[in-house]
Amino acid sequence: MGGFGSGRREYATTPAVEECRHLESNRFTDTVEKPGYAGTIYWGDADDPDASITIIMLSPDHLDELEAGKSLKTKPVEDAADDRDPQSDADRAGAVFLDYTVTPPRDESRNVSYHVRLEYTECNFGGVRPWFRCPSHAGGCDRRVGKLYLPIYTNGDRFLCRECYDLGYRSSRNSGNELERAEQRYRKAFAKADAEDRRPHPNNLPYTPDRPKGMYRDTFADLVEDVREAKREWREEMDSRTRDLLADMGAGAEDAAGAFGYTDR
C-alpha cells in the first residue's frame, strides 16, 4: 500500500506506456526476410512464462494454413540460412504469429495466440521497414503502427496500439503537478543507483538502493546522494501539498496543521 500522496489522480484512469510490455516492428527487420522461422522474445527471466513470447514469421501460405486449422511447420530462426534476397513484399513475411502466457490480476494464467499482419515501406537508402497492423481480429483497430502494447496490471491479453488501450505517458500526465514530477525524479534516481532497477515510492521500502556489482563505490555514493536529494525535493512538495490541503479545510485547519507540524507559529 502506498503512502499519502502515492495514489493516482482522477485523470489517470488508463495505464501509461511505461506500465506495458511492448513489441517494436523494427525488431523484426531481419526476421521478416525469413518466413517460416520461429524464435523467442524475452523481457526478463527466461524461466518465467509471462516474460517471453514465441514468434513465428508467417508467409501467405502460413496464413492460409492457420485459417484452415492446420499446424505450422517452422524452424528455429537462429538456424535460418542467409541466402534469400527477397525483392518484393510477396517474398517477405505477411504476418507474425504470437504465442504467450498471461497472468491477469486476480485471475489464472492462460495461453494466448493470434497473428499480427505486417506491411512495409521503402527506406531511402535501401531495404524496407516493417510495420504492424493493430490486429482487428483480436480487438484492435487495424491502424498501421510501429509499436504494440500489452498493459501489465490489467485484464487485457492482446498486444494492441496506444489508441486502442488509450495509453498516455507519465511525463504528460504529470504536467503541472510538481508532486508527481518529484516522485518520478525520485523513482528514476533510485533505479539508476539500484542493482535490481527498483523504483519504489518515496514513502515505501526499500529506502536505500543496493550497489550494483562492479560499480565503483564513489560512483555509487554520488548516485545515492542524488536519491537523497530527490527525496528531499519530494518531501518539500509533499509538505506544500499538505499545507494547501489543510488550508482548504477551513475551520480547524490551523489546529490540524499544528498537530501535523505544518505551521509557521
PDB file of C-alpha atoms in Angstrom:
ATOM      1  CA  MET A   1       0.000   0.000   0.000  1.00  0.00           C
ATOM      2  CA  GLY A   2       1.443   3.390  -0.967  1.00  0.00           C
ATOM      3  CA  GLY A   3       1.822   6.288   1.417  1.00  0.00           C
ATOM      4  CA  PHE A   4      -0.075   9.554   1.496  1.00  0.00           C
ATOM      5  CA  GLY A   5       0.162  11.138  -1.933  1.00  0.00           C
ATOM      6  CA  SER A   6       1.076   7.877  -3.692  1.00  0.00           C
ATOM      7  CA  GLY A   7      -2.278   7.279  -5.427  1.00  0.00           C
ATOM      8  CA  ARG A   8      -3.215   8.145  -8.999  1.00  0.00           C
ATOM      9  CA  ARG A   9      -5.145  11.274  -9.804  1.00  0.00           C
ATOM     10  CA  GLU A  10      -8.598  11.062 -11.333  1.00  0.00           C
ATOM     11  CA  TYR A  11      -7.340  11.863 -14.851  1.00  0.00           C
ATOM     12  CA  ALA A  12      -5.025   8.834 -14.959  1.00  0.00           C
ATOM     13  CA  THR A  13      -7.739   6.221 -15.451  1.00  0.00           C
ATOM     14  CA  THR A  14      -5.867   4.165 -18.060  1.00  0.00           C
ATOM     15  CA  PRO A  15      -2.344   2.693 -17.939  1.00  0.00           C
ATOM     16  CA  ALA A  16       0.726   4.583 -19.096  1.00  0.00           C
ATOM     17  CA  VAL A  17       3.018   3.181 -21.780  1.00  0.00           C
ATOM     18  CA  GLU A  18       5.656   2.694 -19.050  1.00  0.00           C
ATOM     19  CA  GLU A  19       3.309   0.148 -17.442  1.00  0.00           C
ATOM     20  CA  CYS A  20       3.181  -2.047 -20.548  1.00  0.00           C
ATOM     21  CA  ARG A  21       5.187  -4.685 -22.304  1.00  0.00           C
ATOM     22  CA  HIS A  22       5.645  -3.695 -25.922  1.00  0.00           C
ATOM     23  CA  LEU A  23       6.669  -5.040 -29.300  1.00  0.00           C
ATOM     24  CA  GLU A  24       8.546  -2.902 -31.828  1.00  0.00           C
ATOM     25  CA  SER A  25       8.166  -3.671 -35.515  1.00  0.00           C
ATOM     26  CA  ASN A  26      11.790  -2.604 -36.131  1.00  0.00           C
ATOM     27  CA  ARG A  27      12.933  -5.615 -34.117  1.00  0.00           C
ATOM     28  CA  PHE A  28      11.630  -7.818 -36.936  1.00  0.00           C
ATOM     29  CA  THR A  29      13.591  -6.134 -39.737  1.00  0.00           C
ATOM     30  CA  ASP A  30      15.845  -9.170 -40.264  1.00  0.00           C
ATOM     31  CA  THR A  31      13.397 -11.966 -39.482  1.00  0.00           C
ATOM     32  CA  VAL A  32      10.700 -10.736 -41.884  1.00  0.00           C
ATOM     33  CA  GLU A  33      13.028 -11.863 -44.673  1.00  0.00           C
ATOM     34  CA  LYS A  34      12.711 -15.461 -43.418  1.00  0.00           C
ATOM     35  CA  PRO A  35       9.042 -16.503 -43.399  1.00  0.00           C
ATOM     36  CA  GLY A  36       8.551 -19.840 -41.697  1.00  0.00           C
ATOM     37  CA  TYR A  37      11.120 -19.346 -38.986  1.00  0.00           C
ATOM     38  CA  ALA A  38      10.467 -19.105 -35.253  1.00  0.00           C
ATOM     39  CA  GLY A  39      12.127 -17.557 -32.240  1.00  0.00           C
ATOM     40  CA  THR A  40      11.510 -16.188 -28.752  1.00  0.00           C
ATOM     41  CA  ILE A  41      11.465 -12.656 -27.374  1.00  0.00           C
ATOM     42  CA  TYR A  42      12.366 -12.246 -23.690  1.00  0.00           C
ATOM     43  CA  TRP A  43      11.695  -9.366 -21.305  1.00  0.00           C
ATOM     44  CA  GLY A  44      13.357 -10.869 -18.240  1.00  0.00           C
ATOM     45  CA  ASP A  45      13.875 -14.313 -16.705  1.00  0.00           C
ATOM     46  CA  ALA A  46      13.853 -16.970 -19.410  1.00  0.00           C
ATOM     47  CA  ASP A  47      12.180 -19.364 -16.924  1.00  0.00           C
ATOM     48  CA  ASP A  48       9.211 -17.008 -16.431  1.00  0.00           C
ATOM     49  CA  PRO A  49       6.452 -17.873 -18.955  1.00  0.00           C
ATOM     50  CA  ASP A  50       4.984 -14.373 -18.565  1.00  0.00           C
ATOM     51  CA  ALA A  51       8.265 -12.767 -19.670  1.00  0.00           C
ATOM     52  CA  SER A  52       8.597 -14.285 -23.123  1.00  0.00           C
ATOM     53  CA  ILE A  53       6.758 -14.636 -26.426  1.00  0.00           C
ATOM     54  CA  THR A  54       7.164 -17.280 -29.090  1.00  0.00           C
ATOM     55  CA  ILE A  55       7.040 -15.703 -32.541  1.00  0.00           C
ATOM     56  CA  ILE A  56       6.637 -17.301 -35.973  1.00  0.00           C
ATOM     57  CA  MET A  57       7.102 -15.335 -39.174  1.00  0.00           C
ATOM     58  CA  LEU A  58       4.175 -16.221 -41.422  1.00  0.00           C
ATOM     59  CA  SER A  59       4.126 -16.345 -45.205  1.00  0.00           C
ATOM     60  CA  PRO A  60       0.837 -16.045 -47.136  1.00  0.00           C
ATOM     61  CA  ASP A  61       0.760 -19.858 -47.238  1.00  0.00           C
ATOM     62  CA  HIS A  62       1.086 -19.969 -43.452  1.00  0.00           C
ATOM     63  CA  LEU A  63      -1.883 -17.643 -43.100  1.00  0.00           C
ATOM     64  CA  ASP A  64      -3.920 -20.000 -45.289  1.00  0.00           C
ATOM     65  CA  GLU A  65      -2.836 -22.928 -43.111  1.00  0.00           C
ATOM     66  CA  LEU A  66      -3.923 -21.111 -39.953  1.00  0.00           C
ATOM     67  CA  GLU A  67      -7.316 -20.320 -41.405  1.00  0.00           C
ATOM     68  CA  ALA A  68      -7.664 -23.967 -42.403  1.00  0.00           C
ATOM     69  CA  GLY A  69      -6.824 -25.072 -38.847  1.00  0.00           C
ATOM     70  CA  LYS A  70      -3.550 -26.743 -39.795  1.00  0.00           C
ATOM     71  CA  SER A  71      -0.358 -26.812 -37.696  1.00  0.00           C
ATOM     72  CA  LEU A  72       2.507 -24.524 -38.643  1.00  0.00           C
ATOM     73  CA  LYS A  73       5.761 -26.115 -39.749  1.00  0.00           C
ATOM     74  CA  THR A  74       8.665 -23.969 -38.639  1.00  0.00           C
ATOM     75  CA  LYS A  75      12.380 -23.988 -37.980  1.00  0.00           C
ATOM     76  CA  PRO A  76      14.309 -22.046 -35.267  1.00  0.00           C
ATOM     77  CA  VAL A  77      15.246 -18.608 -36.557  1.00  0.00           C
ATOM     78  CA  GLU A  78      18.838 -18.972 -35.394  1.00  0.00           C
ATOM     79  CA  ASP A  79      19.210 -21.836 -37.901  1.00  0.00           C
ATOM     80  CA  ALA A  80      17.991 -19.703 -40.775  1.00  0.00           C
ATOM     81  CA  ALA A  81      20.015 -19.551 -43.954  1.00  0.00           C
ATOM     82  CA  ASP A  82      21.074 -16.160 -45.259  1.00  0.00           C
ATOM     83  CA  ASP A  83      20.895 -16.987 -48.958  1.00  0.00           C
ATOM     84  CA  ARG A  84      17.448 -15.462 -49.520  1.00  0.00           C
ATOM     85  CA  ASP A  85      17.197 -11.994 -51.009  1.00  0.00           C
ATOM     86  CA  PRO A  86      13.520 -11.019 -51.218  1.00  0.00           C
ATOM     87  CA  GLN A  87      12.805  -8.427 -53.858  1.00  0.00           C
ATOM     88  CA  SER A  88       9.117  -7.845 -53.073  1.00  0.00           C
ATOM     89  CA  ASP A  89       6.697  -7.904 -50.163  1.00  0.00           C
ATOM     90  CA  ALA A  90       5.312 -11.192 -51.510  1.00  0.00           C
ATOM     91  CA  ASP A  91       8.626 -12.833 -50.581  1.00  0.00           C
ATOM     92  CA  ARG A  92       8.576 -11.487 -47.042  1.00  0.00           C
ATOM     93  CA  ALA A  93       6.555 -12.478 -44.007  1.00  0.00           C
ATOM     94  CA  GLY A  94       2.972 -11.280 -44.256  1.00  0.00           C
ATOM     95  CA  ALA A  95       2.323 -11.580 -40.527  1.00  0.00           C
ATOM     96  CA  VAL A  96       3.907 -12.587 -37.245  1.00  0.00           C
ATOM     97  CA  PHE A  97       2.252 -15.249 -35.113  1.00  0.00           C
ATOM     98  CA  LEU A  98       2.380 -14.605 -31.340  1.00  0.00           C
ATOM     99  CA  ASP A  99       2.059 -17.274 -28.672  1.00  0.00           C
ATOM    100  CA  TYR A 100       2.476 -16.455 -24.975  1.00  0.00           C
ATOM    101  CA  THR A 101       1.115 -16.780 -21.440  1.00  0.00           C
ATOM    102  CA  VAL A 102      -0.576 -14.007 -19.473  1.00  0.00           C
ATOM    103  CA  THR A 103      -1.496 -13.906 -15.783  1.00  0.00           C
ATOM    104  CA  PRO A 104      -4.027 -11.087 -15.232  1.00  0.00           C
ATOM    105  CA  PRO A 105      -4.505  -9.649 -11.719  1.00  0.00           C
ATOM    106  CA  ARG A 106      -6.699 -11.906  -9.571  1.00  0.00           C
ATOM    107  CA  ASP A 107      -7.056 -14.419 -12.401  1.00  0.00           C
ATOM    108  CA  GLU A 108      -5.486 -17.657 -13.573  1.00  0.00           C
ATOM    109  CA  SER A 109      -2.762 -17.862 -16.206  1.00  0.00           C
ATOM    110  CA  ARG A 110      -3.915 -18.529 -19.733  1.00  0.00           C
ATOM    111  CA  ASN A 111      -2.292 -19.098 -23.093  1.00  0.00           C
ATOM    112  CA  VAL A 112      -2.920 -16.593 -25.894  1.00  0.00           C
ATOM    113  CA  SER A 113      -2.114 -16.983 -29.579  1.00  0.00           C
ATOM    114  CA  TYR A 114      -3.031 -14.934 -32.650  1.00  0.00           C
ATOM    115  CA  HIS A 115      -1.313 -13.258 -35.581  1.00  0.00           C
ATOM    116  CA  VAL A 116      -0.459  -9.642 -36.378  1.00  0.00           C
ATOM    117  CA  ARG A 117      -0.297  -8.615 -40.020  1.00  0.00           C
ATOM    118  CA  LEU A 118       2.765  -6.820 -41.390  1.00  0.00           C
ATOM    119  CA  GLU A 119       3.243  -4.289 -44.139  1.00  0.00           C
ATOM    120  CA  TYR A 120       6.312  -2.484 -45.437  1.00  0.00           C
ATOM    121  CA  THR A 121       7.598   0.895 -46.563  1.00  0.00           C
ATOM    122  CA  GLU A 122      10.727   1.517 -48.624  1.00  0.00           C
ATOM    123  CA  CYS A 123      13.710   3.121 -46.873  1.00  0.00           C
ATOM    124  CA  ASN A 124      15.616   5.982 -48.511  1.00  0.00           C
ATOM    125  CA  PHE A 125      18.918   4.090 -48.548  1.00  0.00           C
ATOM    126  CA  GLY A 126      17.587   0.680 -49.488  1.00  0.00           C
ATOM    127  CA  GLY A 127      15.753  -2.060 -47.673  1.00  0.00           C
ATOM    128  CA  VAL A 128      12.342  -1.861 -46.089  1.00  0.00           C
ATOM    129  CA  ARG A 129      10.833  -1.020 -42.737  1.00  0.00           C
ATOM    130  CA  PRO A 130       8.201  -3.381 -41.339  1.00  0.00           C
ATOM    131  CA  TRP A 131       5.046  -2.064 -39.648  1.00  0.00           C
ATOM    132  CA  PHE A 132       2.356  -3.752 -37.590  1.00  0.00           C
ATOM    133  CA  ARG A 133      -1.345  -3.633 -38.327  1.00  0.00           C
ATOM    134  CA  CYS A 134      -3.119  -3.375 -34.972  1.00  0.00           C
ATOM    135  CA  PRO A 135      -4.920  -6.767 -35.035  1.00  0.00           C
ATOM    136  CA  SER A 136      -8.602  -6.111 -35.667  1.00  0.00           C
ATOM    137  CA  HIS A 137      -9.458  -9.803 -35.261  1.00  0.00           C
ATOM    138  CA  ALA A 138      -8.019  -9.564 -31.726  1.00  0.00           C
ATOM    139  CA  GLY A 139      -9.935  -6.434 -30.745  1.00  0.00           C
ATOM    140  CA  GLY A 140      -7.678  -3.865 -32.449  1.00  0.00           C
ATOM    141  CA  CYS A 141      -8.335  -1.102 -34.950  1.00  0.00           C
ATOM    142  CA  ASP A 142      -6.204  -2.154 -37.976  1.00  0.00           C
ATOM    143  CA  ARG A 143      -4.160   1.064 -37.714  1.00  0.00           C
ATOM    144  CA  ARG A 144      -0.579   0.920 -39.046  1.00  0.00           C
ATOM    145  CA  VAL A 145       1.786   1.344 -36.089  1.00  0.00           C
ATOM    146  CA  GLY A 146       5.395   0.790 -35.116  1.00  0.00           C
ATOM    147  CA  LYS A 147       4.639  -0.447 -31.582  1.00  0.00           C
ATOM    148  CA  LEU A 148       2.033  -2.641 -29.920  1.00  0.00           C
ATOM    149  CA  TYR A 149       1.401  -2.650 -26.173  1.00  0.00           C
ATOM    150  CA  LEU A 150       0.128  -5.033 -23.502  1.00  0.00           C
ATOM    151  CA  PRO A 151      -0.672  -3.381 -20.129  1.00  0.00           C
ATOM    152  CA  ILE A 152       0.754  -5.464 -17.286  1.00  0.00           C
ATOM    153  CA  TYR A 153      -1.698  -4.664 -14.492  1.00  0.00           C
ATOM    154  CA  THR A 154      -4.993  -5.090 -16.347  1.00  0.00           C
ATOM    155  CA  ASN A 155      -7.093  -7.959 -17.650  1.00  0.00           C
ATOM    156  CA  GLY A 156      -6.030  -7.260 -21.245  1.00  0.00           C
ATOM    157  CA  ASP A 157      -4.276 -10.118 -23.016  1.00  0.00           C
ATOM    158  CA  ARG A 158      -3.632  -8.828 -26.566  1.00  0.00           C
ATOM    159  CA  PHE A 159      -0.934  -6.574 -27.951  1.00  0.00           C
ATOM    160  CA  LEU A 160      -2.747  -3.552 -29.402  1.00  0.00           C
ATOM    161  CA  CYS A 161      -1.832   0.027 -30.297  1.00  0.00           C
ATOM    162  CA  ARG A 162      -1.732   3.008 -27.938  1.00  0.00           C
ATOM    163  CA  GLU A 163      -5.068   4.331 -29.165  1.00  0.00           C
ATOM    164  CA  CYS A 164      -6.897   1.068 -28.509  1.00  0.00           C
ATOM    165  CA  TYR A 165      -5.733   0.974 -24.887  1.00  0.00           C
ATOM    166  CA  ASP A 166      -5.951   4.785 -24.552  1.00  0.00           C
ATOM    167  CA  LEU A 167      -2.406   4.867 -23.198  1.00  0.00           C
ATOM    168  CA  GLY A 168      -0.660   8.035 -22.073  1.00  0.00           C
ATOM    169  CA  TYR A 169       2.826   8.938 -20.929  1.00  0.00           C
ATOM    170  CA  ARG A 170       3.674   9.538 -17.289  1.00  0.00           C
ATOM    171  CA  SER A 171       5.543  12.712 -18.167  1.00  0.00           C
ATOM    172  CA  SER A 172       2.495  14.282 -19.847  1.00  0.00           C
ATOM    173  CA  ARG A 173       0.162  13.141 -17.076  1.00  0.00           C
ATOM    174  CA  ASN A 174       2.428  14.800 -14.539  1.00  0.00           C
ATOM    175  CA  SER A 175       2.351  18.119 -16.388  1.00  0.00           C
ATOM    176  CA  GLY A 176       1.536  20.903 -13.952  1.00  0.00           C
ATOM    177  CA  ASN A 177       1.859  18.604 -10.939  1.00  0.00           C
ATOM    178  CA  GLU A 178       5.106  19.260  -9.091  1.00  0.00           C
ATOM    179  CA  LEU A 179       4.482  16.496  -6.545  1.00  0.00           C
ATOM    180  CA  GLU A 180       4.087  13.874  -9.250  1.00  0.00           C
ATOM    181  CA  ARG A 181       7.191  15.119 -11.048  1.00  0.00           C
ATOM    182  CA  ALA A 182       9.184  14.986  -7.803  1.00  0.00           C
ATOM    183  CA  GLU A 183       8.001  11.420  -7.256  1.00  0.00           C
ATOM    184  CA  GLN A 184       9.111  10.388 -10.756  1.00  0.00           C
ATOM    185  CA  ARG A 185      12.510  12.043 -10.278  1.00  0.00           C
ATOM    186  CA  TYR A 186      12.964  10.020  -7.089  1.00  0.00           C
ATOM    187  CA  ARG A 187      11.943   6.752  -8.775  1.00  0.00           C
ATOM    188  CA  LYS A 188      14.342   7.334 -11.676  1.00  0.00           C
ATOM    189  CA  ALA A 189      17.235   8.297  -9.393  1.00  0.00           C
ATOM    190  CA  PHE A 190      16.642   5.207  -7.245  1.00  0.00           C
ATOM    191  CA  ALA A 191      16.502   2.875 -10.258  1.00  0.00           C
ATOM    192  CA  LYS A 192      19.735   4.331 -11.667  1.00  0.00           C
ATOM    193  CA  ALA A 193      21.554   3.552  -8.405  1.00  0.00           C
ATOM    194  CA  ASP A 194      19.941   0.204  -7.612  1.00  0.00           C
ATOM    195  CA  ALA A 195      21.303  -3.216  -8.570  1.00  0.00           C
ATOM    196  CA  GLU A 196      17.794  -4.507  -9.301  1.00  0.00           C
ATOM    197  CA  ASP A 197      16.471  -1.386 -11.065  1.00  0.00           C
ATOM    198  CA  ARG A 198      13.737  -0.977  -8.425  1.00  0.00           C
ATOM    199  CA  ARG A 199      11.545   2.131  -8.455  1.00  0.00           C
ATOM    200  CA  PRO A 200       9.847   2.425  -5.044  1.00  0.00           C
ATOM    201  CA  HIS A 201       7.571   5.257  -3.973  1.00  0.00           C
ATOM    202  CA  PRO A 202       9.423   7.768  -1.727  1.00  0.00           C
ATOM    203  CA  ASN A 203       7.284   6.656   1.235  1.00  0.00           C
ATOM    204  CA  ASN A 204       7.855   2.929   0.702  1.00  0.00           C
ATOM    205  CA  LEU A 205      10.607   0.376   1.249  1.00  0.00           C
ATOM    206  CA  PRO A 206      13.360  -0.031   0.213  1.00  0.00           C
ATOM    207  CA  TYR A 207      14.667   3.343   1.319  1.00  0.00           C
ATOM    208  CA  THR A 208      18.252   2.762   0.152  1.00  0.00           C
ATOM    209  CA  PRO A 209      19.356   1.251  -3.188  1.00  0.00           C
ATOM    210  CA  ASP A 210      21.728  -1.723  -3.366  1.00  0.00           C
ATOM    211  CA  ARG A 211      25.048  -1.109  -5.101  1.00  0.00           C
ATOM    212  CA  PRO A 212      25.247  -2.866  -8.496  1.00  0.00           C
ATOM    213  CA  LYS A 213      28.034  -5.400  -8.866  1.00  0.00           C
ATOM    214  CA  GLY A 214      31.086  -3.807 -10.444  1.00  0.00           C
ATOM    215  CA  MET A 215      30.033  -0.202  -9.785  1.00  0.00           C
ATOM    216  CA  TYR A 216      32.722   2.000  -8.197  1.00  0.00           C
ATOM    217  CA  ARG A 217      31.918   2.960  -4.613  1.00  0.00           C
ATOM    218  CA  ASP A 218      32.471   6.662  -5.326  1.00  0.00           C
ATOM    219  CA  THR A 219      30.062   6.460  -8.261  1.00  0.00           C
ATOM    220  CA  PHE A 220      27.501   4.668  -6.112  1.00  0.00           C
ATOM    221  CA  ALA A 221      27.887   7.273  -3.341  1.00  0.00           C
ATOM    222  CA  ASP A 222      27.156  10.056  -5.845  1.00  0.00           C
ATOM    223  CA  LEU A 223      24.071   8.245  -7.106  1.00  0.00           C
ATOM    224  CA  VAL A 224      22.814   7.646  -3.550  1.00  0.00           C
ATOM    225  CA  GLU A 225      23.201  11.369  -2.864  1.00  0.00           C
ATOM    226  CA  ASP A 226      21.063  12.027  -5.955  1.00  0.00           C
ATOM    227  CA  VAL A 227      18.423   9.727  -4.453  1.00  0.00           C
ATOM    228  CA  ARG A 228      18.536  11.601  -1.154  1.00  0.00           C
ATOM    229  CA  GLU A 229      18.256  14.960  -2.893  1.00  0.00           C
ATOM    230  CA  ALA A 230      15.294  13.716  -4.935  1.00  0.00           C
ATOM    231  CA  LYS A 231      13.599  12.540  -1.741  1.00  0.00           C
ATOM    232  CA  ARG A 232      14.192  15.914  -0.093  1.00  0.00           C
ATOM    233  CA  GLU A 233      12.533  17.593  -3.086  1.00  0.00           C
ATOM    234  CA  TRP A 234       9.586  15.203  -2.836  1.00  0.00           C
ATOM    235  CA  ARG A 235       9.197  15.895   0.893  1.00  0.00           C
ATOM    236  CA  GLU A 236       9.172  19.636   0.259  1.00  0.00           C
ATOM    237  CA  GLU A 237       6.448  19.224  -2.372  1.00  0.00           C
ATOM    238  CA  MET A 238       4.541  16.853  -0.063  1.00  0.00           C
ATOM    239  CA  ASP A 239       4.717  19.423   2.763  1.00  0.00           C
ATOM    240  CA  SER A 240       3.452  22.141   0.403  1.00  0.00           C
ATOM    241  CA  ARG A 241       0.601  19.942  -0.783  1.00  0.00           C
ATOM    242  CA  THR A 242      -0.381  19.107   2.792  1.00  0.00           C
ATOM    243  CA  ARG A 243      -0.379  22.766   3.837  1.00  0.00           C
ATOM    244  CA  ASP A 244      -2.618  23.627   0.889  1.00  0.00           C
ATOM    245  CA  LEU A 245      -4.951  20.759   1.764  1.00  0.00           C
ATOM    246  CA  LEU A 246      -5.221  21.806   5.385  1.00  0.00           C
ATOM    247  CA  ALA A 247      -5.772  25.423   4.396  1.00  0.00           C
ATOM    248  CA  ASP A 248      -8.673  24.349   2.173  1.00  0.00           C
ATOM    249  CA  MET A 249     -10.296  22.542   5.102  1.00  0.00           C
ATOM    250  CA  GLY A 250     -11.346  25.880   6.573  1.00  0.00           C
ATOM    251  CA  ALA A 251     -12.357  25.862  10.243  1.00  0.00           C
ATOM    252  CA  GLY A 252      -9.943  23.942  12.428  1.00  0.00           C
ATOM    253  CA  ALA A 253      -7.235  23.842   9.790  1.00  0.00           C
ATOM    254  CA  GLU A 254      -4.787  25.818  11.928  1.00  0.00           C
ATOM    255  CA  ASP A 255      -5.053  23.367  14.813  1.00  0.00           C
ATOM    256  CA  ALA A 256      -4.745  20.423  12.433  1.00  0.00           C
ATOM    257  CA  ALA A 257      -1.682  21.978  10.838  1.00  0.00           C
ATOM    258  CA  GLY A 258      -0.077  22.340  14.250  1.00  0.00           C
ATOM    259  CA  ALA A 259      -0.781  18.696  15.016  1.00  0.00           C
ATOM    260  CA  PHE A 260       0.970  17.667  11.816  1.00  0.00           C
ATOM    261  CA  GLY A 261       3.829  20.082  12.411  1.00  0.00           C
ATOM    262  CA  TYR A 262       2.906  22.232   9.400  1.00  0.00           C
ATOM    263  CA  THR A 263       2.645  25.678  10.988  1.00  0.00           C
ATOM    264  CA  ASP A 264       4.541  28.940  10.948  1.00  0.00           C
ATOM    265  CA  ARG A 265       3.966  29.566  14.639  1.00  0.00           C
TER     266      ARG A 265
END
